[in-house]
Coordinates of C-alpha atoms and ligand atoms in Angstrom, one line a residue:
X1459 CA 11.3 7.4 -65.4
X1460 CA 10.8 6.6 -61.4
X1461 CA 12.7 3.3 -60.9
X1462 CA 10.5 0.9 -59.1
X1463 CA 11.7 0.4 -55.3
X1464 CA 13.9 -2.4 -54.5
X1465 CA 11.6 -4.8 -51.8
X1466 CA 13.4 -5.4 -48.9
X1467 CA 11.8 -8.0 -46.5
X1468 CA 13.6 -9.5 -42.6
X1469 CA 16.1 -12.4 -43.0
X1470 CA 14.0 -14.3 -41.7
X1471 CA 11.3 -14.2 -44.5
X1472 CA 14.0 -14.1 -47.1
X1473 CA 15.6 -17.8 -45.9
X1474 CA 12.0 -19.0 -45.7
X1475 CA 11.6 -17.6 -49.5
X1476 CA 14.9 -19.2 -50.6
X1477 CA 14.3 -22.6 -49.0
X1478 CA 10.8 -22.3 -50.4
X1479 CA 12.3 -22.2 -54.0
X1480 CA 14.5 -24.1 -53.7
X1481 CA 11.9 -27.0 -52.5
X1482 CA 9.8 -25.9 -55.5
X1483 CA 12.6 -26.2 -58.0
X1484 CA 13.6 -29.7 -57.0
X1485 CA 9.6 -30.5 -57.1
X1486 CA 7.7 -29.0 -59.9
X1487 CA 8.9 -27.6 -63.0
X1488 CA 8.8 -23.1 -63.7
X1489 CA 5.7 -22.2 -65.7
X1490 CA 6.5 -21.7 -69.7
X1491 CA 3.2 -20.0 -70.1
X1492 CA 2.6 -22.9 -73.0
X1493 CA 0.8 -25.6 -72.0
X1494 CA 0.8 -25.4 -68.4
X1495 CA -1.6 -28.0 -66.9
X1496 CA -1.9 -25.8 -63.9
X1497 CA -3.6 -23.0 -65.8
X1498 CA -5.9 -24.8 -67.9
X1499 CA -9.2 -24.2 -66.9
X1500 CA -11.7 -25.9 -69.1
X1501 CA -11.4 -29.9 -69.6
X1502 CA -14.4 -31.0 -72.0
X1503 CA -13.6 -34.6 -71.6
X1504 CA -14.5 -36.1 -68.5
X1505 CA -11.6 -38.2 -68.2
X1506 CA -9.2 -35.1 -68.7
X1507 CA -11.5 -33.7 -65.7
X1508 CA -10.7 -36.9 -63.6
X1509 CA -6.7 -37.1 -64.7
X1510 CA -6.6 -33.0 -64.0
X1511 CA -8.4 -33.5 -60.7
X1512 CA -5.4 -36.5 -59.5
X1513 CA -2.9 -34.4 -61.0
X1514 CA -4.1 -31.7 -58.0
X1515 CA -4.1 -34.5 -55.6
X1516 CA -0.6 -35.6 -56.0
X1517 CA 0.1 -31.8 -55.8
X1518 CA -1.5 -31.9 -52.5
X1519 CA 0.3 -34.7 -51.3
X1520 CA 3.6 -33.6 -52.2
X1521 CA 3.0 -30.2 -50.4
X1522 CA 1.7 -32.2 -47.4
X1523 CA 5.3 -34.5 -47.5
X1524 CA 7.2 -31.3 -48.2
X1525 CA 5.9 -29.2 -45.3
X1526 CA 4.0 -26.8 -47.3
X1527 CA 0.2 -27.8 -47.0
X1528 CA -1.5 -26.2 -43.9
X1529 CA 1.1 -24.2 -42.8
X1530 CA -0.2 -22.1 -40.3
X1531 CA -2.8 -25.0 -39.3
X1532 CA -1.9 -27.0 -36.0
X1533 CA 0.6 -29.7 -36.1
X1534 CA -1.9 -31.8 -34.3
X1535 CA -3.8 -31.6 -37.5
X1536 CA -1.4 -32.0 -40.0
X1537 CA -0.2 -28.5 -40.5
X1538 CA 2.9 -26.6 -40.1
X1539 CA 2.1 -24.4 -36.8
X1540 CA 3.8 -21.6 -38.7
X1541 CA 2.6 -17.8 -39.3
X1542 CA 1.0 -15.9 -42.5
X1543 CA 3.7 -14.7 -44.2
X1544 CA 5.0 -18.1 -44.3
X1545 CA 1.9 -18.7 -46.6
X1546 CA 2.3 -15.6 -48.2
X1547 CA 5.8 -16.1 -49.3
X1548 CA 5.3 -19.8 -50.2
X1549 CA 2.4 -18.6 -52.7
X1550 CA 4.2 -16.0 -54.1
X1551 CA 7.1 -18.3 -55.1
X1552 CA 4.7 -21.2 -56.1
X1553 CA 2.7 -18.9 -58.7
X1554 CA 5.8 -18.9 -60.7
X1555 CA 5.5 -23.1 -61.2
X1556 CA 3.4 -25.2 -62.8
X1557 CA 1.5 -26.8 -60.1
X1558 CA -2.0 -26.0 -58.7
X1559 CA -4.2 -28.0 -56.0
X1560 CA -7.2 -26.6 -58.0
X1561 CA -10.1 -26.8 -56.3
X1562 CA -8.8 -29.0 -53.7
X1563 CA -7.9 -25.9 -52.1
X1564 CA -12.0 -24.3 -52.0
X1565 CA -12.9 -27.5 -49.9
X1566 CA -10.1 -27.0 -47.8
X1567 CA -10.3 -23.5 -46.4
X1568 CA -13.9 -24.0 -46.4
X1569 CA -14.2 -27.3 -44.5
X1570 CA -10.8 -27.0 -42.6
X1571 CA -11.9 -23.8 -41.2
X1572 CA -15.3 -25.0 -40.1
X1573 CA -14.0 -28.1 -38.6
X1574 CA -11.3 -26.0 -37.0
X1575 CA -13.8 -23.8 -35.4
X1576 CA -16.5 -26.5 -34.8
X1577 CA -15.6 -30.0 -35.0
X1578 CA -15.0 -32.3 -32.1
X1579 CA -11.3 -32.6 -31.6
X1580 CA -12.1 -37.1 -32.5
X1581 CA -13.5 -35.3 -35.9
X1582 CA -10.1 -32.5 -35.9
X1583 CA -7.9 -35.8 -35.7
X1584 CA -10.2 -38.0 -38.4
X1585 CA -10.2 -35.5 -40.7
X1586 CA -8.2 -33.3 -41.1
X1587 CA -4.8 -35.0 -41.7
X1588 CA -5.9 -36.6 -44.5
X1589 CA -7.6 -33.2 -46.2
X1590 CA -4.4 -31.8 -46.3
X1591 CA -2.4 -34.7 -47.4
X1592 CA -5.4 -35.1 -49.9
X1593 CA -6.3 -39.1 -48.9
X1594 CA -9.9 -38.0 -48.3
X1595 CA -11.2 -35.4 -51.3
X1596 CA -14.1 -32.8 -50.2
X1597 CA -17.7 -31.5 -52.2
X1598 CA -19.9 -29.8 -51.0
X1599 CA -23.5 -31.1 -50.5
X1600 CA -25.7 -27.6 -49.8
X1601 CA -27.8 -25.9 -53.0
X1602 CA -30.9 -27.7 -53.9
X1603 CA -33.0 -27.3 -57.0
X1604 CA -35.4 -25.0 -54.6
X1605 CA -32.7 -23.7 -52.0
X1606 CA -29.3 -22.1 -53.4
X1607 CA -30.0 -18.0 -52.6
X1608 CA -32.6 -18.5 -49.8
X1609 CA -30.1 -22.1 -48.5
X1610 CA -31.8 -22.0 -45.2
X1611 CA -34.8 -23.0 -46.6
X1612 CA -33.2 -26.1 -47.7
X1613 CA -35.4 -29.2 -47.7
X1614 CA -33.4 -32.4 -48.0
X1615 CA -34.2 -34.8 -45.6
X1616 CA -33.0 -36.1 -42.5
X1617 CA -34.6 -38.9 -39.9
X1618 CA -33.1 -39.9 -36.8
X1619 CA -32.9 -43.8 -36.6
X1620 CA -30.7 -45.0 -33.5
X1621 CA -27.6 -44.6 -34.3
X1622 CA -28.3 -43.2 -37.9
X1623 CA -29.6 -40.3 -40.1
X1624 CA -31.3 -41.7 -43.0
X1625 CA -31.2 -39.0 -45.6
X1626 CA -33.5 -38.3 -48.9
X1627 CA -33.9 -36.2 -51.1
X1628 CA -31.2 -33.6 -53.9
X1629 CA -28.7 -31.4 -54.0
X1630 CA -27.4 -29.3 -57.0
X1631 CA -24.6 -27.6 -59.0
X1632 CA -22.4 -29.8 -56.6
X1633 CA -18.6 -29.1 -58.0
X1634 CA -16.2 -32.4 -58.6
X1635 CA -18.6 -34.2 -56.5
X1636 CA -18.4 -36.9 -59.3
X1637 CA -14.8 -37.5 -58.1
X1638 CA -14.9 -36.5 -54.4
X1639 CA -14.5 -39.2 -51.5
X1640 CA -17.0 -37.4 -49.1
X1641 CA -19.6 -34.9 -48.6
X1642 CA -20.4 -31.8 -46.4
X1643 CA -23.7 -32.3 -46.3
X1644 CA -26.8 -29.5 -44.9
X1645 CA -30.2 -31.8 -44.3
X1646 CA -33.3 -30.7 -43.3
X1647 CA -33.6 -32.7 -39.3
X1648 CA -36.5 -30.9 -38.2
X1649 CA -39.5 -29.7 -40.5
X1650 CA -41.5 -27.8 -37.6
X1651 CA -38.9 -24.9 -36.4
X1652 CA -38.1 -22.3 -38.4
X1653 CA -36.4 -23.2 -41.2
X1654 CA -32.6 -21.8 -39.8
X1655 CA -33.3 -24.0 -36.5
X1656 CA -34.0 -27.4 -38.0
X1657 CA -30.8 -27.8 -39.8
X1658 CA -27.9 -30.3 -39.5
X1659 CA -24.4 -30.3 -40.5
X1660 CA -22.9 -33.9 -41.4
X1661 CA -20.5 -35.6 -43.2
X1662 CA -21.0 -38.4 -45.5
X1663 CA -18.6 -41.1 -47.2
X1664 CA -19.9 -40.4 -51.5
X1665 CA -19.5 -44.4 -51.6
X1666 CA -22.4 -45.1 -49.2
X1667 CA -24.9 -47.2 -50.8
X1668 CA -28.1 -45.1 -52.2
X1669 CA -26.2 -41.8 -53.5
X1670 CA -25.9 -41.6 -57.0
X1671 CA -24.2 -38.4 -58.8
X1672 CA -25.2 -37.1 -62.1
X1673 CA -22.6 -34.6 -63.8
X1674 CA -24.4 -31.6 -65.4
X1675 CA -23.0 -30.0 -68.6
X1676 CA -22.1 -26.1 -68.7
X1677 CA -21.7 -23.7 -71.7
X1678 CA -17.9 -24.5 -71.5
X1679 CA -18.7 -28.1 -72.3
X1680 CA -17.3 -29.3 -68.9
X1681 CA -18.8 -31.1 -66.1
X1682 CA -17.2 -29.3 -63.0
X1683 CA -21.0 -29.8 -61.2
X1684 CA -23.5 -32.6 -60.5
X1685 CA -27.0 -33.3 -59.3
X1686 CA -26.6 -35.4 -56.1
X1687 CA -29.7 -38.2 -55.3
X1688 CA -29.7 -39.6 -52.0
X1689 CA -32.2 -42.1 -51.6
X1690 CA -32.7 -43.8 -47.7
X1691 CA -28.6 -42.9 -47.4
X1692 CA -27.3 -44.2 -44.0
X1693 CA -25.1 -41.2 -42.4
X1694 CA -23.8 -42.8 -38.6
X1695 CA -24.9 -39.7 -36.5
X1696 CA -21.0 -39.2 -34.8
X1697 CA -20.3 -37.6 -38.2
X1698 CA -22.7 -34.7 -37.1
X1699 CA -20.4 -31.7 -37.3
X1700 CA -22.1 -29.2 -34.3
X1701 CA -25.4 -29.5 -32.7
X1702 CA -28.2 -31.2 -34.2
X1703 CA -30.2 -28.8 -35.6
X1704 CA -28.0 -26.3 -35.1
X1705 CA -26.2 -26.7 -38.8
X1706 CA -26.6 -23.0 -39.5
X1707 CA -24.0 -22.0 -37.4
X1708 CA -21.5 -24.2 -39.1
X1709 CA -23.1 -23.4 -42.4
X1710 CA -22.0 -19.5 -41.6
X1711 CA -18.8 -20.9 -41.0
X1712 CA -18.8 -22.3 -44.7
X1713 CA -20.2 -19.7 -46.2
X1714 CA -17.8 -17.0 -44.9
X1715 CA -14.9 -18.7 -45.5
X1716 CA -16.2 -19.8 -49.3
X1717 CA -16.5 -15.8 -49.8
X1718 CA -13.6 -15.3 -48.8
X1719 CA -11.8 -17.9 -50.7
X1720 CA -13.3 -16.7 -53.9
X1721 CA -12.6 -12.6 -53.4
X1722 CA -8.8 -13.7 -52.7
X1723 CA -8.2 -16.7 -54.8
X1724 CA -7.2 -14.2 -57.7
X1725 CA -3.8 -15.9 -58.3
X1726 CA -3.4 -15.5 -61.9
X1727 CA -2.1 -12.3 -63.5
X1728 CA -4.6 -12.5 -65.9
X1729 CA -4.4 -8.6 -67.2
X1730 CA -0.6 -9.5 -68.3
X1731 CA -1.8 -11.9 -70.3
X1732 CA -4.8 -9.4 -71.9
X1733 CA -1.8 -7.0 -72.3
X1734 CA 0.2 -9.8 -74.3
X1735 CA -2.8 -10.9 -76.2
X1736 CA -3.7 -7.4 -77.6
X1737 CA -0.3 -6.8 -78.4
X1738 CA -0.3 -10.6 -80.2
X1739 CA -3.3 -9.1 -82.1
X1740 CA -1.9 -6.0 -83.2
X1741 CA -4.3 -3.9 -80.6
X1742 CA -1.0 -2.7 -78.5
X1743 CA -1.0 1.2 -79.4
X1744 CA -4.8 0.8 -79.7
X1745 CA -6.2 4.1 -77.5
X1746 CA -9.0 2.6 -75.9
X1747 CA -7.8 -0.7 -75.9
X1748 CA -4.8 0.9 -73.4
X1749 CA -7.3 2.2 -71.6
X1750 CA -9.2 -1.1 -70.9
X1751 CA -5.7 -3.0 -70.2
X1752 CA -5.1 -0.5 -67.6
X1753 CA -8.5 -0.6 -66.3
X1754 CA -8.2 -4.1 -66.0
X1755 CA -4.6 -3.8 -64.5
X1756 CA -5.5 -1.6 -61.5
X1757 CA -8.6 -3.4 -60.6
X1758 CA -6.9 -6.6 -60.0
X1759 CA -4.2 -4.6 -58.3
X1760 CA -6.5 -3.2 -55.8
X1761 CA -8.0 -6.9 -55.3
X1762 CA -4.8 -8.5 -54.8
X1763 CA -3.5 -5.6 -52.5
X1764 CA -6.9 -5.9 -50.5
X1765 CA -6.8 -9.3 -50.5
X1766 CA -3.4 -9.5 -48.9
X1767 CA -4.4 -7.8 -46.0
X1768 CA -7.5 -10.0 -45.5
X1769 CA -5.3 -13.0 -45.4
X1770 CA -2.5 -11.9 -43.5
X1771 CA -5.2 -10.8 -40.9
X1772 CA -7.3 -13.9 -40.8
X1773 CA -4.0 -16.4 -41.3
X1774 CA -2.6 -14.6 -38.1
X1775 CA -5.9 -15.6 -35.9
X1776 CA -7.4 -12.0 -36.0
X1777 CA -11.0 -10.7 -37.2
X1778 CA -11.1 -10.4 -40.7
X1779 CA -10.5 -6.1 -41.3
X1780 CA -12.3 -6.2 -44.5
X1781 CA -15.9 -8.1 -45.2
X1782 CA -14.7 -11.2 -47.5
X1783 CA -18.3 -10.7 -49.4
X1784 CA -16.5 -7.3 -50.6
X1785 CA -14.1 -8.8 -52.0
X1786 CA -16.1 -11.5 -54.1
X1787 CA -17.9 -9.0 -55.2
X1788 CA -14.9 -7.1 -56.8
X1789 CA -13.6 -10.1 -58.0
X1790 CA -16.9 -11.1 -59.8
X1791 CA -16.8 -7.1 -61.2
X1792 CA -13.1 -7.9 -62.4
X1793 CA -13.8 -11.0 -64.3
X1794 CA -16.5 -9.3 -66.2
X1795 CA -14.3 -6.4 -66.9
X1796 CA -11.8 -9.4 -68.4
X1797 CA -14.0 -11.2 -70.0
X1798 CA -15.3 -8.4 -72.0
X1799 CA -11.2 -7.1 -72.8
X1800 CA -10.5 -10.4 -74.4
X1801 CA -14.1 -10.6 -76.4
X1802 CA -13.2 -7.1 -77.8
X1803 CA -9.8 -8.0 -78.8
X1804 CA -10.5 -11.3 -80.4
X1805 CA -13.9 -10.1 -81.8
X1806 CA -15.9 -12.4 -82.9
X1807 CA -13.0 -15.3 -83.8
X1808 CA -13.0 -15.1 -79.7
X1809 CA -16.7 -17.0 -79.5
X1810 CA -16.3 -19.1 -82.9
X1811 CA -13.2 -20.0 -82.8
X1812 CA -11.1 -23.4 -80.6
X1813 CA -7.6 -21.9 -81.0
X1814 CA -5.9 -21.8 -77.6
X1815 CA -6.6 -17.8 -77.6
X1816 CA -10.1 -17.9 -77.9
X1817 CA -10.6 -20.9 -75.4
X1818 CA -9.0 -18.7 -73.0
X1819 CA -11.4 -15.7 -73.8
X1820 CA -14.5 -18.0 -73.8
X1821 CA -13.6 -19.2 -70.6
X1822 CA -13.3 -15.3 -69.3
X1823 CA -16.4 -14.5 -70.7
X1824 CA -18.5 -17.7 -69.4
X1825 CA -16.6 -18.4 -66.5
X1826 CA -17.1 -14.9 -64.8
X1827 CA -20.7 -16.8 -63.9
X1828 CA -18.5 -19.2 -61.7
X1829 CA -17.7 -15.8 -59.5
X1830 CA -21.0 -13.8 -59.5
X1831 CA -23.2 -17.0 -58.8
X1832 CA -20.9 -19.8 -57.5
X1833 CA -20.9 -18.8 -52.9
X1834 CA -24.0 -17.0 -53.6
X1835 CA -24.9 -14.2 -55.8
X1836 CA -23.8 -10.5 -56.5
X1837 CA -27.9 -9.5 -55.8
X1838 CA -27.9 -11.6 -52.3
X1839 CA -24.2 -10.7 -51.4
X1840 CA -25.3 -7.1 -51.8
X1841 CA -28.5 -7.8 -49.3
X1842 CA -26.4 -9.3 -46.6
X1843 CA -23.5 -6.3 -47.1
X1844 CA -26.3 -4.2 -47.0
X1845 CA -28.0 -5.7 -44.3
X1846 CA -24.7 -5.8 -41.8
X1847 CA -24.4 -2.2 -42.8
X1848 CA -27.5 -1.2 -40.9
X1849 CA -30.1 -1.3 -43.7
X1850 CA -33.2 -3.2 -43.3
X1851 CA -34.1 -6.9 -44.1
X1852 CA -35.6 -6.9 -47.5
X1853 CA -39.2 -8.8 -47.1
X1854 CA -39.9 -12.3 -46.9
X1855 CA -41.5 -14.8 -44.8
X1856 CA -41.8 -14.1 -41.3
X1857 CA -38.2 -15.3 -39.5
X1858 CA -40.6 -17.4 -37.0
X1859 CA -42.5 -19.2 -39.6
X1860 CA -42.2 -23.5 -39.1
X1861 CA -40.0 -24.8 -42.3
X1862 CA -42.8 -26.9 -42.8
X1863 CA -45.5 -24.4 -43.0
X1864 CA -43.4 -21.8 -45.2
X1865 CA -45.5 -21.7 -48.7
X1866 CA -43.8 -23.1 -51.7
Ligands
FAD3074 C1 -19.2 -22.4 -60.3 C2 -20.2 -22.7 -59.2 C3 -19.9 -23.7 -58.3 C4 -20.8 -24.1 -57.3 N1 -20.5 -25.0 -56.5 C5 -21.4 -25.4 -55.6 C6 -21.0 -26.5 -54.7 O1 -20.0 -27.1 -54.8 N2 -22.0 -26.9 -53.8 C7 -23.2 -26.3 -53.6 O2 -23.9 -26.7 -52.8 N3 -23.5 -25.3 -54.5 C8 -22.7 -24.8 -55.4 N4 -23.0 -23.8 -56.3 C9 -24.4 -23.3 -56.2 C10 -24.4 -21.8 -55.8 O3 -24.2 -21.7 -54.4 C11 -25.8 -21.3 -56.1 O4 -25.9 -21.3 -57.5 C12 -26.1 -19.9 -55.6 O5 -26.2 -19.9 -54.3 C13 -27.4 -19.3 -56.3 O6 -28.5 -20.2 -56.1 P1 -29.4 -20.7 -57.3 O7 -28.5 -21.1 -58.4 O8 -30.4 -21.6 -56.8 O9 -30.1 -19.3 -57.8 P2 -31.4 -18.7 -57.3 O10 -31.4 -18.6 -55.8 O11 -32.6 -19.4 -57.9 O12 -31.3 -17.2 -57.9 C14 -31.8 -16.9 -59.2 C15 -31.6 -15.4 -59.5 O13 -32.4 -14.7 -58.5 C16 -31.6 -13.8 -57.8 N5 -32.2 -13.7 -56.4 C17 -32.5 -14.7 -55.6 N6 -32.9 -14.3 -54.4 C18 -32.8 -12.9 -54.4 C19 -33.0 -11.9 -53.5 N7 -33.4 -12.2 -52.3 N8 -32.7 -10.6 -53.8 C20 -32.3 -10.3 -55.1 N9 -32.0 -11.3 -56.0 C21 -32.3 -12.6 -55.7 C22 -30.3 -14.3 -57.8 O14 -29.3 -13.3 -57.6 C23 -30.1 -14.9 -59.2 O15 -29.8 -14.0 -60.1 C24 -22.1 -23.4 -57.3 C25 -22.5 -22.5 -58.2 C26 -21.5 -22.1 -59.2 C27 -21.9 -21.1 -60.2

């Protein structure tokens, strides 16, 4: 047999590897692959939601006092000023413990990179520090019961009052906003443009009087997303992120960098653990079972491969060589293909069943939902791919149309 090659990498890299483990060992405890709190997906119990959420938190924090949150982010915003293999190399060694900023780290690239492109440097210095050191937690305020594929058409409301927005109306399927300290919020500011011109960008404090949030049950049993109320909301108009009315832009921002969180957030090895659960259930010398292992194997390769060259681009300041909506889209194709392995090896124990091994292939098979609708969906990531790639706008309302007068 071919011996795999030996990976060689500059001294450079290898003492920021070493000093990275050994910061890691003195801070967090190796993974056993028993009971790891980082790994567990799926907390039923709301307080176990809340206790896993701080748990991330003082994660956060101690990566923030440790030098290892933001690290190729500005100093002047909290960060490390340091390059992409820096990040690489500290994720690769920190997969092997059990510690996780869970989805502290969604809002982060998502709202860190659209403040770092758009905000004012006042709203850099206010905010940004404490996402990364995790003081100030982040939800996202966009989806509405009538808006989540077509967002621009987004009607919550927004009226200019001095020095004030007051804002009304609802937002939806709004992860951890039951435990999140603010909002980035899209409102409807004027009715009579066309609906992608009379949207704002703003950030709201979730303790302001007149927002109440309402946790909404999933298949899993967990409440990772709400329905948001605002009613008469008071948002102080300096926490505009942009121009007024000219939300979309930042909303772009978002969106991009929400794709391609998702398409490279793949962290987990999770076709090792199919491999060692079909082995646990006697299905290791199965024929077609190999098959599926392997299938499974080499697609999240090829993720994790492509996704290491997305990041290294982007994390070194250049243009993203490979559309981040790809990449979601493979990812969402992978978790099917997962969730589907662990269904056929557990059979039908797998949907009965609460036994740690069927929890885990439950949440493969529902939570591959989370990846093909959560950042938009496969059918509308398509039309925008397709759409870049030259092919025409699929039909709709003229692009001209007043929000106000679009029929609904
Ligand atoms: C795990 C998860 C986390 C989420 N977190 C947040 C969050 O924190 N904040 C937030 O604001 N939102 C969040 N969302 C909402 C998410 O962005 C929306 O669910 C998504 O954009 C789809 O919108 P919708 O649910 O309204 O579906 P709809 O837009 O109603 O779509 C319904 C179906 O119609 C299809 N469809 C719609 N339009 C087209 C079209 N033009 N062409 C072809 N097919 C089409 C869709 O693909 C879909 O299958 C989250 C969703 C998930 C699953």
């Amino acid at each position: 047999m071919t011996e795999m090659p030996v990976r060689t990498e500059p001294a450079e890299h290898a003492t920021y590897r070493a000093e990275a483990r050994a910061w890691l060992s003195q801070n967090a405890s190796l993974k056993t692959g028993v009971d790891d709190w980082s790994t567990q997906k799926t907390h039923v119990d709301p307080q176990a939601l809340v206790d896993y959420f701080e748990r991330c938190k003082a994660w956060q924090r101690t990566t923030f006092e440790g030098g290892y949150a933001g690290i190729t982010w500005d100093t002047a915003h909290g960060g490390q000023g340091g390059e992409a293999w820096q990040t690489r190399i500290y994720n690769e060694e920190a997969a092997a413990f059990d510690v996780t900023n869970g989805f502290l780290a969604a809002t982060t690239a998502m709202l860190g990179t659209a403040l770092r492109f758009h905000g004012t440097d006042d709203q850099k210095a206010r905010f940004l520090p404490p996402m990364l050191s995790a003081e100030q937690t982040w939800c996202q305020l966009f989806s509405e019961p009538g808006a989540g594929s077509d967002l621009a058409g987004l009607g919550c409301r927004a009226d200019r009052d001095g020095d004030i927005f007051r804002v009304n109306g609802q937002k939806v399927w709004n992860s951890m906003a039951q435990a999140a300290d603010w909002g980035f919020l899209l409102v409807r500011s004027n009715p009579d443009v066309p609906k992608h011109k009379g949207i704002t960008f703003i950030l709201v404090d979730m303790a302001s009087p007149g927002i109440e949030v309402r946790p909404l049950v999933q298949p899993t049993g967990q409440s990772h997303f709400n329905e948001v109320f605002f009613d008469d909301v008071e948002i102080p108009v300096e926490n505009v992120v942009g121009e007024i009315n000219g939300g979309w832009a930042i909303a772009k921002t978002v969106l991009m960098a929400e794709s391609q969180f998702i398409g490279t957030s793949g962290g987990r090895d999770t076709s090792q653990v199919l491999i060692e659960l079909a082995q646990a259930h006697g299905l290791g010398d199965d024929a077609i079972m190999r098959q599926e292992l392997m299938r499974c194997y080499i697609d999240e390769r090829i993720l994790r491969m492509l996704s290491q060259v997305l990041n290294n681009a982007v994390r070194s300041g250049k243009p993203p060589p490979i559309d981040g909506a790809l990449l979601k889209l493979k990812m969402a194709y992978n978790r099917v293909q997962f969730g589907n392995t662990a269904m056929a090896i557990l059979g039908p124990a797998g949907v009965v069943d609460l036994g740690a091994d069927s929890v885990f292939a439950q949440e493969e098979l529902l939570g591959r939902f989370s990846v093909s609708i959560g950042g938009g969906t496969n059918e509308v990531g398509k039309n925008n791919i397709g759409h870049r790639m030259g092919l025409p706008r699929e039909p709709g309302t003229p692009i001209d149309m007043p929000w106000k007068d679009i029929p609904r």
